Amino acid sequence: MHNGDFRVVGTCKGCRVWPTGRMVTNSTTSPFILGFGSPTNTLASNDPTVRLKRHEGYGKLGLRVARRERLTDHTGRFTMNTIQATGVNGLSALAALPLTNASDGAALIGSLQKDEDRQAFAHGIVMTLATLGVAPVDIVTAGALRRWPVLHMITSTALMAFVLGGMGVGIHISRMYLITQKYQTPHQILGLLVIVALFLVAIMGIYGRLIVKSAGRTGNPPPAWSGVLGKAHRWVGRGMWVIMLINVGLGLQFSEANKMLIIGYAVVAAGALVLVALIRWTVHCCTKHRHEDEEEDKRAFELSQIYGSGH
């Protein structure tokens, strides 16, 4: 097919017309894209359950083939003589041609390029940073530095930016594969659940903060139900992080990442979960003891006042 190195004979069924256009069947240089997969993996692009396996090499579709003065600007361009391919006997006529150093009916302009999935890589990097970096810092900040709520607002805003950015790329990637276009895979379902939880946490946090500020201005204590809102805010946030930890692992498995990478992530994720849990438990114990000491001092002061007034 290219300088006599190899020949590809294929059959295309039901591919002349698609929702956004149709194949040009009367051109000797109709633009095409060329892709081939690994010899150990059979690709079936029309199978709705096919995994996210990419082609190992491809030929890019560039400008119109007729503008030959600009062909060299876009390597990997592939053209086909569709008149010959769709004529009498179709591709079987091409298959009967003898192997020569000159290709017949097809031409590869430029060179083949190795396929890369940069969008999926960016999605994985952003969501991993959000899960193993920003989210743990946000949870620790919310518990250990309650006296400085501005810090929690900064970390939670950064977390929202990371998650929404990563999810946006993920939604764009989902349109590229049949298996992900209906958003029915476990990885996608958990991802959408994270988005819902993210907005719930944000709404509850902002509303709870407004209640506390309003009570401070009036000099009255916050309503009793505001404590329930605060607990819901904290636990939904923690649950969201656990789902994110699981979902990044599912994403690595879904994208058929290296097994050692998946195992390494699982170890790091488990370590992060244990570390954050220990920090939060330590903060909880210290806060509890401080409150108990304050209550004990308050009772001792009240008793001294009672006995002092009696004498």
Coordinates of C-alpha atoms in Angstrom, one line a residue:
M1 CA 0.0 0.0 0.0
H2 CA 3.0 2.3 0.6
N3 CA 5.9 1.6 -1.7
G4 CA 5.0 -2.0 -1.8
D5 CA 5.7 -2.6 1.9
F6 CA 2.3 -4.0 2.8
R7 CA -1.2 -4.3 1.4
V8 CA -4.5 -3.7 3.2
V9 CA -7.7 -5.2 1.8
G10 CA -10.8 -4.2 3.7
T11 CA -14.6 -4.1 3.3
C12 CA -16.7 -1.2 4.5
K13 CA -20.4 -2.0 5.1
G14 CA -22.9 0.7 5.5
C15 CA -20.3 3.5 5.7
R16 CA -21.0 5.5 2.6
V17 CA -23.6 7.7 4.4
W18 CA -23.5 9.0 8.0
P19 CA -25.4 11.6 10.0
T20 CA -23.1 14.5 9.1
G21 CA -22.2 13.6 5.5
R22 CA -21.4 11.0 2.9
M23 CA -18.5 9.4 1.2
V24 CA -17.2 10.9 -2.0
T25 CA -17.3 8.1 -4.6
N26 CA -16.3 10.0 -7.7
S27 CA -12.8 11.1 -6.7
T28 CA -9.4 9.7 -7.5
T29 CA -7.9 11.4 -4.4
S30 CA -10.6 11.3 -1.8
P31 CA -9.3 12.0 1.7
F32 CA -9.3 9.2 4.2
I33 CA -7.9 8.4 7.6
L34 CA -5.8 5.3 8.1
G35 CA -5.5 3.5 11.4
F36 CA -4.2 0.1 12.5
G37 CA -4.1 -1.6 15.9
S38 CA -1.8 -3.9 17.8
P39 CA -1.4 -7.4 16.3
T40 CA -2.5 -8.9 19.7
N41 CA -5.7 -6.8 20.0
T42 CA -8.5 -7.1 17.5
L43 CA -10.3 -3.8 17.1
A44 CA -14.0 -3.7 16.4
S45 CA -15.0 -0.1 16.1
N46 CA -18.7 -0.9 15.6
D47 CA -18.9 -3.0 18.8
P48 CA -20.7 -1.0 21.5
T49 CA -18.9 -3.0 24.2
V50 CA -15.4 -2.5 22.8
R51 CA -12.8 -1.4 25.4
L52 CA -11.0 2.0 25.1
K53 CA -8.2 0.5 23.0
R54 CA -6.5 3.0 20.7
H55 CA -4.9 2.5 17.4
E56 CA -1.1 2.2 17.5
G57 CA -0.6 4.2 14.3
Y58 CA -2.7 6.4 12.1
G59 CA -2.7 8.7 9.1
K60 CA -4.1 12.1 9.8
L61 CA -6.7 13.7 7.6
G62 CA -5.6 17.2 6.7
L63 CA -6.5 19.8 4.1
R64 CA -8.2 19.1 0.8
V65 CA -6.2 16.7 -1.3
A66 CA -6.6 18.8 -4.4
R67 CA -4.4 21.5 -2.9
R68 CA -1.2 19.5 -3.5
E69 CA 1.0 22.5 -2.8
R70 CA 0.1 22.2 0.9
L71 CA 0.3 18.4 1.2
T72 CA 3.7 18.5 2.9
D73 CA 2.3 20.6 5.8
H74 CA 0.2 17.7 7.1
T75 CA 2.0 14.4 7.4
G76 CA 0.2 11.1 7.5
R77 CA -2.5 12.1 4.9
F78 CA -4.1 9.2 3.2
T79 CA -6.0 9.3 -0.1
M80 CA -8.0 6.6 -1.9
N81 CA -9.3 6.2 -5.5
T82 CA -12.9 5.7 -4.6
I83 CA -13.9 5.3 -8.2
Q84 CA -11.7 2.2 -8.4
A85 CA -12.7 1.0 -4.9
T86 CA -16.4 1.2 -5.5
G87 CA -16.4 0.2 -9.1
V88 CA -16.8 -3.3 -10.6
N89 CA -15.9 -6.0 -8.0
G90 CA -15.0 -3.2 -5.6
L91 CA -11.9 -3.9 -3.5
S92 CA -11.7 -7.5 -4.8
A93 CA -10.3 -5.9 -8.0
L94 CA -7.6 -4.2 -6.0
A95 CA -6.8 -7.4 -4.2
A96 CA -6.0 -9.1 -7.5
L97 CA -3.4 -6.6 -8.4
P98 CA 0.2 -7.9 -8.2
L99 CA 2.6 -6.5 -5.5
T100 CA 4.8 -3.8 -6.9
N101 CA 6.7 -0.9 -5.6
A102 CA 3.9 1.4 -6.8
S103 CA 0.7 1.6 -4.9
D104 CA -2.5 1.3 -6.9
G105 CA -5.7 3.1 -5.8
A106 CA -4.3 4.6 -2.6
A107 CA -1.5 6.8 -1.5
L108 CA -0.1 7.8 1.9
I109 CA 1.2 11.4 1.9
G110 CA 3.9 11.9 4.5
S111 CA 4.5 9.4 7.2
L112 CA 2.6 7.4 9.7
Q113 CA 2.3 8.8 13.2
K114 CA 2.1 7.0 16.5
D115 CA -1.3 7.4 18.1
E116 CA -1.6 9.4 21.3
D117 CA -4.5 10.0 23.6
R118 CA -3.5 13.3 25.2
Q119 CA -7.0 14.2 26.3
A120 CA -7.4 11.0 28.3
F121 CA -3.9 11.6 29.8
A122 CA -4.9 15.1 30.8
H123 CA -8.1 13.9 32.3
G124 CA -6.3 11.3 34.4
I125 CA -3.6 13.7 35.6
V126 CA -6.1 16.4 36.6
M127 CA -8.4 14.0 38.5
T128 CA -5.5 12.3 40.2
L129 CA -4.2 15.7 41.4
A130 CA -7.6 16.6 42.6
T131 CA -8.1 13.2 44.4
L132 CA -4.6 12.7 45.9
G133 CA -3.6 16.4 46.3
V134 CA -6.3 19.0 46.6
A135 CA -9.1 17.0 48.3
P136 CA -7.0 15.7 51.2
V137 CA -5.7 19.2 51.9
D138 CA -9.2 20.5 51.8
I139 CA -10.5 17.9 54.3
V140 CA -7.6 18.5 56.7
T141 CA -8.0 22.2 56.4
A142 CA -11.7 22.1 57.1
G143 CA -11.1 20.1 60.3
A144 CA -7.8 21.3 61.7
L145 CA -8.0 25.0 60.8
R146 CA -11.6 25.9 61.6
R147 CA -10.5 29.2 63.1
W148 CA -9.5 30.3 59.6
P149 CA -12.5 29.5 57.3
V150 CA -11.0 31.5 54.5
L151 CA -8.3 28.8 54.0
H152 CA -11.1 26.2 53.7
M153 CA -12.9 28.4 51.1
I154 CA -9.6 28.6 49.1
T155 CA -9.0 24.9 49.1
S156 CA -12.6 24.0 48.4
T157 CA -12.7 26.4 45.5
A158 CA -9.5 24.9 44.1
L159 CA -11.0 21.4 44.4
M160 CA -14.1 22.5 42.5
A161 CA -12.0 24.0 39.8
F162 CA -9.9 20.8 39.4
V163 CA -12.9 18.5 39.5
L164 CA -15.0 20.5 37.0
G165 CA -12.0 20.9 34.7
G166 CA -11.2 17.2 34.8
M167 CA -14.9 16.2 34.4
G168 CA -15.2 18.5 31.4
V169 CA -12.4 16.8 29.6
G170 CA -13.9 13.4 30.6
I171 CA -17.3 14.3 29.1
H172 CA -15.5 15.4 25.9
I173 CA -13.7 12.0 25.8
S174 CA -16.9 10.1 26.4
R175 CA -18.2 11.3 23.0
M176 CA -15.3 9.5 21.2
Y177 CA -16.2 5.9 22.1
L178 CA -19.4 3.9 21.6
I179 CA -19.1 2.3 25.0
T180 CA -19.1 5.7 26.8
Q181 CA -21.6 7.7 24.8
K182 CA -24.6 6.6 26.9
Y183 CA -22.8 7.2 30.3
Q184 CA -23.6 3.8 31.6
T185 CA -20.2 2.6 32.7
P186 CA -19.4 2.5 36.5
H187 CA -16.6 5.1 36.0
Q188 CA -19.0 7.6 34.4
I189 CA -21.8 7.0 36.9
L190 CA -19.5 7.6 39.8
G191 CA -18.1 10.6 38.1
L192 CA -21.5 12.2 37.7
L193 CA -22.3 11.3 41.3
V194 CA -19.1 13.2 42.3
I195 CA -20.4 16.3 40.4
V196 CA -23.8 16.1 42.3
A197 CA -22.0 15.7 45.6
L198 CA -19.6 18.6 44.8
F199 CA -22.5 21.0 44.3
L200 CA -24.3 19.7 47.4
V201 CA -21.3 20.3 49.5
A202 CA -20.8 23.8 48.1
I203 CA -24.4 24.8 48.6
M204 CA -24.5 23.4 52.2
G205 CA -21.2 25.1 53.1
I206 CA -22.2 28.5 51.7
Y207 CA -25.7 28.4 53.3
G208 CA -24.3 27.3 56.7
R209 CA -21.8 30.1 56.6
L210 CA -24.5 32.6 55.9
I211 CA -26.5 31.3 58.9
V212 CA -23.6 31.7 61.2
K213 CA -22.9 35.2 60.0
S214 CA -26.5 36.2 60.4
A215 CA -26.6 34.8 64.0
G216 CA -23.4 36.7 64.8
R217 CA -24.9 40.0 63.6
T218 CA -28.1 39.6 65.7
G219 CA -26.3 38.2 68.7
N220 CA -28.5 35.1 68.8
P221 CA -27.1 31.5 68.6
P222 CA -27.5 29.7 65.3
P223 CA -30.7 27.5 65.0
A224 CA -30.4 24.0 66.2
W225 CA -30.8 22.5 62.8
S226 CA -27.7 24.3 61.5
G227 CA -25.6 21.8 63.3
V228 CA -27.2 19.0 61.3
L229 CA -26.5 21.0 58.1
G230 CA -22.9 21.3 59.2
K231 CA -22.6 17.5 59.8
A232 CA -24.2 16.8 56.4
H233 CA -21.7 19.2 54.7
R234 CA -18.8 17.4 56.3
W235 CA -19.9 13.8 55.7
V236 CA -21.0 14.4 52.1
G237 CA -17.6 15.9 51.4
R238 CA -15.8 13.0 53.0
G239 CA -18.0 10.5 51.1
M240 CA -17.3 12.4 47.8
W241 CA -13.6 12.0 48.4
V242 CA -13.9 8.3 49.0
I243 CA -15.9 8.0 45.7
M244 CA -13.2 10.0 43.9
L245 CA -10.5 7.6 45.3
I246 CA -12.4 4.6 44.0
N247 CA -13.3 6.2 40.7
V248 CA -9.7 7.1 39.7
G249 CA -8.8 3.5 40.1
L250 CA -11.8 2.5 38.0
G251 CA -10.7 5.0 35.4
L252 CA -7.2 3.5 35.2
Q253 CA -8.7 0.0 34.9
F254 CA -11.3 1.2 32.3
S255 CA -8.5 2.8 30.2
E256 CA -6.5 -0.5 30.4
A257 CA -3.6 1.1 32.1
N258 CA -0.5 -0.8 33.1
K259 CA -1.3 -3.2 36.1
M260 CA 1.7 -1.9 38.0
L261 CA 0.3 1.6 37.7
I262 CA -3.1 0.5 39.0
I263 CA -1.5 -1.3 41.9
G264 CA 0.7 1.7 42.7
Y265 CA -2.3 4.0 42.7
A266 CA -4.2 1.7 45.0
V267 CA -1.4 1.7 47.5
V268 CA -1.0 5.5 47.4
A269 CA -4.8 6.0 47.6
A270 CA -5.0 3.7 50.6
G271 CA -2.1 5.5 52.3
A272 CA -3.8 8.9 51.7
L273 CA -7.0 7.6 53.1
V274 CA -5.4 6.3 56.3
L275 CA -3.2 9.4 56.8
V276 CA -6.2 11.8 56.4
A277 CA -8.3 9.6 58.8
L278 CA -5.5 9.7 61.4
I279 CA -5.1 13.4 61.2
R280 CA -8.9 14.0 61.4
W281 CA -9.1 11.6 64.4
T282 CA -6.3 13.4 66.2
V283 CA -7.9 16.7 65.6
H284 CA -11.3 15.3 66.8
C285 CA -9.7 14.0 70.0
C286 CA -7.8 17.2 70.8
T287 CA -11.0 19.3 70.1
K288 CA -13.1 17.0 72.3
H289 CA -10.6 17.2 75.2
R290 CA -10.4 20.9 74.9
H291 CA -14.2 21.2 75.1
E292 CA -14.3 18.9 78.1
D293 CA -11.6 21.0 79.9
E294 CA -13.5 24.2 79.1
E295 CA -16.7 22.7 80.5
E296 CA -14.9 21.5 83.6
D297 CA -13.4 24.9 84.2
K298 CA -16.9 26.5 83.7
R299 CA -18.5 24.1 86.2
A300 CA -15.7 24.8 88.7
F301 CA -16.1 28.5 88.3
E302 CA -19.9 28.2 88.8
L303 CA -19.4 26.1 91.9
S304 CA -16.9 28.6 93.3
Q305 CA -19.4 31.4 92.7
I306 CA -22.2 29.5 94.5
Y307 CA -20.0 28.6 97.5
G308 CA -18.5 32.0 97.6
S309 CA -21.9 33.7 97.7
G310 CA -23.1 31.3 100.4
H311 CA -20.3 32.2 102.8

